[in-house]
Amino acid sequence: MKLVYANMILLFLVLSSSMLQFSMAGSGFCDSKCSVRCSKAGVQDRCLKFCGICCEKCNCVPSGTYGHKDECPCYKNLKNSKGKGKCP
């Protein structure tokens, strides 16, 4: 019985570590894309925060530092609680 539990714990650890690697790879993509997108922003920390949220949800960030939101419809269509665009 102990062997079954040990195998289950080992399997859980292997699966959780692989999920961690996938999430870290995604955040590296978003970090690099958002740093370009927010490079000319007046309030960079706010821009990076919201760009990161939008990138995680949409898996894309428009090119350039402003505009080009047609390249990523999900990014363009995310709204804040006031109905305005959420993504920089």
Short mmCIF file of N, CA, C and O in Angstrom, two decimals:
data_model
loop_
_atom_site.label_atom_id
_atom_site.label_comp_id
_atom_site.label_asym_id
_atom_site.label_seq_id
_atom_site.Cartn_x
_atom_site.Cartn_y
_atom_site.Cartn_z
N MET A 1 0.81 -1.19 0.00
CA MET A 1 0.00 0.00 0.00
C MET A 1 0.86 1.27 0.00
O MET A 1 0.54 2.23 -0.66
N LYS A 2 1.96 1.21 0.78
CA LYS A 2 2.86 2.36 0.81
C LYS A 2 3.49 2.60 -0.55
O LYS A 2 3.74 3.73 -0.94
N LEU A 3 3.74 1.53 -1.29
CA LEU A 3 4.33 1.64 -2.62
C LEU A 3 3.39 2.38 -3.57
O LEU A 3 3.83 3.19 -4.39
N VAL A 4 2.10 2.13 -3.46
CA VAL A 4 1.12 2.81 -4.30
C VAL A 4 1.12 4.30 -4.02
O VAL A 4 1.14 5.13 -4.94
N TYR A 5 1.12 4.67 -2.75
CA TYR A 5 1.15 6.09 -2.39
C TYR A 5 2.45 6.76 -2.84
O TYR A 5 2.45 7.88 -3.33
N ALA A 6 3.56 6.06 -2.69
CA ALA A 6 4.85 6.62 -3.11
C ALA A 6 4.85 6.84 -4.62
O ALA A 6 5.34 7.88 -5.10
N ASN A 7 4.31 5.90 -5.39
CA ASN A 7 4.24 6.06 -6.84
C ASN A 7 3.32 7.21 -7.24
O ASN A 7 3.62 7.95 -8.17
N MET A 8 2.22 7.36 -6.52
CA MET A 8 1.29 8.46 -6.82
C MET A 8 1.94 9.81 -6.54
O MET A 8 1.79 10.75 -7.32
N ILE A 9 2.67 9.91 -5.45
CA ILE A 9 3.36 11.15 -5.11
C ILE A 9 4.43 11.45 -6.15
O ILE A 9 4.58 12.59 -6.60
N LEU A 10 5.17 10.46 -6.55
CA LEU A 10 6.20 10.64 -7.57
C LEU A 10 5.59 11.10 -8.88
O LEU A 10 6.10 12.03 -9.53
N LEU A 11 4.50 10.49 -9.29
CA LEU A 11 3.81 10.87 -10.52
C LEU A 11 3.31 12.31 -10.43
O LEU A 11 3.47 13.10 -11.37
N PHE A 12 2.76 12.68 -9.29
CA PHE A 12 2.30 14.05 -9.09
C PHE A 12 3.44 15.05 -9.20
O PHE A 12 3.31 16.10 -9.84
N LEU A 13 4.58 14.76 -8.62
CA LEU A 13 5.73 15.66 -8.68
C LEU A 13 6.24 15.82 -10.11
O LEU A 13 6.59 16.93 -10.53
N VAL A 14 6.28 14.74 -10.85
CA VAL A 14 6.73 14.82 -12.25
C VAL A 14 5.77 15.67 -13.07
O VAL A 14 6.19 16.54 -13.84
N LEU A 15 4.48 15.44 -12.92
CA LEU A 15 3.49 16.21 -13.67
C LEU A 15 3.49 17.68 -13.28
O LEU A 15 3.40 18.56 -14.15
N SER A 16 3.60 17.98 -12.01
CA SER A 16 3.60 19.37 -11.58
C SER A 16 4.84 20.11 -12.06
O SER A 16 4.78 21.28 -12.42
N SER A 17 5.99 19.44 -12.09
CA SER A 17 7.20 20.11 -12.57
C SER A 17 7.12 20.39 -14.06
O SER A 17 7.60 21.42 -14.54
N SER A 18 6.49 19.51 -14.82
CA SER A 18 6.35 19.77 -16.26
C SER A 18 5.40 20.93 -16.50
O SER A 18 5.60 21.73 -17.41
N MET A 19 4.35 21.05 -15.69
CA MET A 19 3.43 22.18 -15.82
C MET A 19 4.13 23.49 -15.48
O MET A 19 3.89 24.51 -16.10
N LEU A 20 5.01 23.46 -14.51
CA LEU A 20 5.76 24.65 -14.14
C LEU A 20 6.65 25.11 -15.29
O LEU A 20 6.74 26.29 -15.57
N GLN A 21 7.27 24.18 -15.98
CA GLN A 21 8.12 24.54 -17.11
C GLN A 21 7.30 25.19 -18.22
O GLN A 21 7.73 26.16 -18.83
N PHE A 22 6.10 24.69 -18.50
CA PHE A 22 5.26 25.29 -19.53
C PHE A 22 4.85 26.70 -19.15
O PHE A 22 4.88 27.61 -19.98
N SER A 23 4.48 26.93 -17.91
CA SER A 23 4.06 28.27 -17.50
C SER A 23 5.23 29.24 -17.52
O SER A 23 5.06 30.40 -17.86
N MET A 24 6.41 28.78 -17.16
CA MET A 24 7.57 29.66 -17.19
C MET A 24 7.94 30.02 -18.62
O MET A 24 8.35 31.14 -18.90
N ALA A 25 7.77 29.11 -19.56
CA ALA A 25 8.08 29.40 -20.95
C ALA A 25 7.13 30.46 -21.48
O ALA A 25 7.52 31.36 -22.22
N GLY A 26 5.87 30.37 -21.11
CA GLY A 26 4.88 31.34 -21.56
C GLY A 26 5.16 32.72 -21.02
O GLY A 26 5.02 33.71 -21.70
N SER A 27 5.59 32.82 -19.75
CA SER A 27 5.85 34.12 -19.16
C SER A 27 7.08 34.77 -19.78
O SER A 27 7.14 35.99 -19.89
N GLY A 28 8.06 33.98 -20.21
CA GLY A 28 9.22 34.54 -20.89
C GLY A 28 8.84 35.17 -22.21
O GLY A 28 9.33 36.24 -22.57
N PHE A 29 7.92 34.54 -22.92
CA PHE A 29 7.41 35.10 -24.17
C PHE A 29 6.72 36.42 -23.88
O PHE A 29 6.99 37.43 -24.54
N CYS A 30 5.84 36.43 -22.89
CA CYS A 30 5.09 37.64 -22.57
C CYS A 30 6.02 38.75 -22.06
O CYS A 30 5.85 39.91 -22.42
N ASP A 31 6.99 38.38 -21.24
CA ASP A 31 7.92 39.39 -20.72
C ASP A 31 8.67 40.09 -21.83
O ASP A 31 8.79 41.31 -21.84
N SER A 32 9.17 39.32 -22.80
CA SER A 32 9.94 39.93 -23.88
C SER A 32 9.06 40.78 -24.79
O SER A 32 9.44 41.88 -25.18
N LYS A 33 7.87 40.28 -25.13
CA LYS A 33 6.96 41.04 -25.99
C LYS A 33 6.47 42.31 -25.30
O LYS A 33 6.39 43.37 -25.91
N CYS A 34 6.14 42.20 -24.01
CA CYS A 34 5.63 43.37 -23.29
C CYS A 34 6.72 44.41 -23.04
O CYS A 34 6.43 45.60 -23.00
N SER A 35 7.95 43.97 -22.87
CA SER A 35 9.03 44.96 -22.68
C SER A 35 9.20 45.80 -23.94
O SER A 35 9.46 47.01 -23.85
N VAL A 36 9.02 45.21 -25.11
CA VAL A 36 9.07 45.98 -26.36
C VAL A 36 7.85 46.88 -26.45
O VAL A 36 7.94 48.07 -26.76
N ARG A 37 6.67 46.33 -26.17
CA ARG A 37 5.42 47.07 -26.27
C ARG A 37 5.40 48.28 -25.34
O ARG A 37 4.89 49.34 -25.68
N CYS A 38 5.98 48.14 -24.16
CA CYS A 38 5.92 49.20 -23.15
C CYS A 38 7.19 50.05 -23.09
O CYS A 38 7.34 50.87 -22.18
N SER A 39 8.09 49.89 -24.04
CA SER A 39 9.38 50.58 -23.97
C SER A 39 9.25 52.10 -23.97
O SER A 39 10.10 52.78 -23.42
N LYS A 40 8.21 52.64 -24.58
CA LYS A 40 8.05 54.09 -24.63
C LYS A 40 6.90 54.59 -23.76
O LYS A 40 6.51 55.74 -23.84
N ALA A 41 6.36 53.74 -22.91
CA ALA A 41 5.23 54.11 -22.06
C ALA A 41 5.66 55.09 -20.98
O ALA A 41 6.77 55.02 -20.46
N GLY A 42 4.77 56.00 -20.63
CA GLY A 42 5.05 56.96 -19.57
C GLY A 42 5.11 56.29 -18.20
O GLY A 42 5.93 56.64 -17.37
N VAL A 43 4.20 55.36 -17.96
CA VAL A 43 4.16 54.63 -16.69
C VAL A 43 4.44 53.17 -17.01
O VAL A 43 3.53 52.39 -17.22
N GLN A 44 5.72 52.80 -17.03
CA GLN A 44 6.12 51.48 -17.50
C GLN A 44 5.63 50.34 -16.62
O GLN A 44 5.23 49.30 -17.14
N ASP A 45 5.63 50.51 -15.32
CA ASP A 45 5.21 49.40 -14.46
C ASP A 45 3.74 49.06 -14.68
O ASP A 45 3.36 47.89 -14.72
N ARG A 46 2.89 50.05 -14.87
CA ARG A 46 1.48 49.81 -15.14
C ARG A 46 1.30 49.16 -16.52
O ARG A 46 0.54 48.20 -16.68
N CYS A 47 2.03 49.67 -17.50
CA CYS A 47 1.96 49.11 -18.85
C CYS A 47 2.38 47.64 -18.85
O CYS A 47 1.70 46.79 -19.43
N LEU A 48 3.49 47.34 -18.19
CA LEU A 48 3.97 45.96 -18.14
C LEU A 48 2.99 45.04 -17.42
O LEU A 48 2.79 43.89 -17.83
N LYS A 49 2.37 45.54 -16.37
CA LYS A 49 1.40 44.74 -15.62
C LYS A 49 0.21 44.35 -16.50
O LYS A 49 -0.13 43.18 -16.62
N PHE A 50 -0.41 45.34 -17.14
CA PHE A 50 -1.60 45.06 -17.94
C PHE A 50 -1.26 44.33 -19.24
O PHE A 50 -2.02 43.48 -19.70
N CYS A 51 -0.13 44.63 -19.82
CA CYS A 51 0.30 43.90 -21.00
C CYS A 51 0.52 42.43 -20.66
O CYS A 51 0.12 41.54 -21.41
N GLY A 52 1.12 42.16 -19.51
CA GLY A 52 1.35 40.78 -19.08
C GLY A 52 0.05 40.03 -18.85
O GLY A 52 -0.09 38.87 -19.25
N ILE A 53 -0.94 40.69 -18.24
CA ILE A 53 -2.25 40.07 -18.03
C ILE A 53 -2.89 39.74 -19.36
O ILE A 53 -3.40 38.63 -19.57
N CYS A 54 -2.86 40.70 -20.28
CA CYS A 54 -3.48 40.50 -21.60
C CYS A 54 -2.75 39.41 -22.39
O CYS A 54 -3.38 38.60 -23.06
N CYS A 55 -1.43 39.40 -22.32
CA CYS A 55 -0.65 38.40 -23.05
C CYS A 55 -0.93 37.00 -22.53
O CYS A 55 -1.08 36.07 -23.32
N GLU A 56 -1.02 36.85 -21.21
CA GLU A 56 -1.31 35.53 -20.64
C GLU A 56 -2.67 35.03 -21.10
O GLU A 56 -2.84 33.84 -21.37
N LYS A 57 -3.66 35.92 -21.19
CA LYS A 57 -4.99 35.50 -21.61
C LYS A 57 -5.07 35.23 -23.11
O LYS A 57 -5.76 34.33 -23.54
N CYS A 58 -4.37 36.04 -23.90
CA CYS A 58 -4.52 35.98 -25.36
C CYS A 58 -3.39 35.25 -26.08
O CYS A 58 -3.51 34.94 -27.26
N ASN A 59 -2.26 35.04 -25.41
CA ASN A 59 -1.08 34.41 -26.02
C ASN A 59 -0.56 35.19 -27.22
O ASN A 59 -0.01 34.60 -28.15
N CYS A 60 -0.76 36.49 -27.22
CA CYS A 60 -0.17 37.33 -28.27
C CYS A 60 -0.11 38.77 -27.78
O CYS A 60 -0.84 39.15 -26.88
N VAL A 61 0.80 39.53 -28.38
CA VAL A 61 0.95 40.96 -28.13
C VAL A 61 1.19 41.62 -29.48
O VAL A 61 2.02 41.15 -30.25
N PRO A 62 0.47 42.70 -29.78
CA PRO A 62 0.68 43.37 -31.07
C PRO A 62 2.11 43.91 -31.19
O PRO A 62 2.75 44.24 -30.19
N SER A 63 2.59 44.01 -32.40
CA SER A 63 3.94 44.52 -32.63
C SER A 63 3.99 46.02 -32.40
O SER A 63 2.98 46.71 -32.44
N GLY A 64 5.18 46.51 -32.19
CA GLY A 64 5.38 47.95 -32.02
C GLY A 64 5.07 48.41 -30.61
O GLY A 64 4.74 47.63 -29.72
N THR A 65 5.17 49.73 -30.42
CA THR A 65 4.94 50.31 -29.09
C THR A 65 3.54 50.89 -28.94
O THR A 65 3.13 51.22 -27.84
N TYR A 66 2.79 51.01 -30.03
CA TYR A 66 1.44 51.58 -29.97
C TYR A 66 0.65 51.12 -31.19
O TYR A 66 1.21 50.95 -32.27
N GLY A 67 -0.64 50.94 -31.01
CA GLY A 67 -1.50 50.56 -32.14
C GLY A 67 -1.29 49.12 -32.56
O GLY A 67 -0.90 48.27 -31.76
N HIS A 68 -1.59 48.82 -33.80
CA HIS A 68 -1.46 47.48 -34.40
C HIS A 68 -2.28 46.42 -33.66
O HIS A 68 -1.97 45.24 -33.74
N LYS A 69 -3.34 46.82 -32.95
CA LYS A 69 -4.12 45.85 -32.17
C LYS A 69 -4.93 44.91 -33.06
O LYS A 69 -5.41 43.89 -32.58
N ASP A 70 -5.05 45.22 -34.34
CA ASP A 70 -5.76 44.31 -35.24
C ASP A 70 -5.00 43.00 -35.42
O ASP A 70 -5.57 42.01 -35.84
N GLU A 71 -3.71 42.99 -35.11
CA GLU A 71 -2.90 41.77 -35.21
C GLU A 71 -3.33 40.74 -34.17
O GLU A 71 -3.07 39.56 -34.33
N CYS A 72 -3.97 41.18 -33.10
CA CYS A 72 -4.35 40.30 -32.00
C CYS A 72 -5.75 40.69 -31.51
O CYS A 72 -5.88 41.49 -30.59
N PRO A 73 -6.79 40.14 -32.14
CA PRO A 73 -8.17 40.53 -31.78
C PRO A 73 -8.52 40.33 -30.31
O PRO A 73 -9.21 41.14 -29.72
N CYS A 74 -8.04 39.26 -29.71
CA CYS A 74 -8.32 39.01 -28.29
C CYS A 74 -7.76 40.16 -27.45
O CYS A 74 -8.42 40.68 -26.56
N TYR A 75 -6.55 40.55 -27.72
CA TYR A 75 -5.86 41.63 -27.02
C TYR A 75 -6.65 42.93 -27.17
O TYR A 75 -6.82 43.69 -26.23
N LYS A 76 -7.15 43.17 -28.37
CA LYS A 76 -7.92 44.39 -28.66
C LYS A 76 -9.26 44.40 -27.94
O LYS A 76 -9.72 45.44 -27.49
N ASN A 77 -9.89 43.24 -27.79
CA ASN A 77 -11.25 43.17 -27.27
C ASN A 77 -11.36 43.06 -25.75
O ASN A 77 -12.47 43.14 -25.23
N LEU A 78 -10.26 42.86 -25.04
CA LEU A 78 -10.34 42.80 -23.57
C LEU A 78 -10.67 44.19 -23.03
O LEU A 78 -10.07 45.18 -23.41
N LYS A 79 -11.67 44.24 -22.13
CA LYS A 79 -12.13 45.51 -21.56
C LYS A 79 -11.96 45.51 -20.05
O LYS A 79 -12.04 44.48 -19.40
N ASN A 80 -11.80 46.70 -19.48
CA ASN A 80 -11.75 46.83 -18.03
C ASN A 80 -13.18 46.97 -17.50
O ASN A 80 -14.15 46.92 -18.25
N SER A 81 -13.33 47.20 -16.21
CA SER A 81 -14.66 47.28 -15.60
C SER A 81 -15.46 48.49 -16.08
O SER A 81 -16.68 48.51 -15.98
N LYS A 82 -14.78 49.49 -16.63
CA LYS A 82 -15.46 50.69 -17.14
C LYS A 82 -15.78 50.58 -18.62
O LYS A 82 -16.27 51.53 -19.22
N GLY A 83 -15.45 49.45 -19.23
CA GLY A 83 -15.76 49.24 -20.65
C GLY A 83 -14.71 49.77 -21.61
O GLY A 83 -14.91 49.74 -22.82
N LYS A 84 -13.61 50.25 -21.10
CA LYS A 84 -12.53 50.75 -21.96
C LYS A 84 -11.50 49.64 -22.19
O LYS A 84 -11.46 48.66 -21.46
N GLY A 85 -10.66 49.83 -23.19
CA GLY A 85 -9.63 48.84 -23.50
C GLY A 85 -8.70 48.60 -22.32
O GLY A 85 -8.21 49.54 -21.70
N LYS A 86 -8.46 47.34 -22.00
CA LYS A 86 -7.62 46.97 -20.87
C LYS A 86 -6.16 46.92 -21.25
O LYS A 86 -5.28 47.20 -20.44
N CYS A 87 -5.88 46.55 -22.50
CA CYS A 87 -4.51 46.26 -22.91
C CYS A 87 -3.84 47.46 -23.55
O CYS A 87 -4.43 48.14 -24.39
N PRO A 88 -2.58 47.71 -23.17
CA PRO A 88 -1.86 48.85 -23.74
C PRO A 88 -1.43 48.63 -25.18
O PRO A 88 -1.34 47.56 -25.65
#
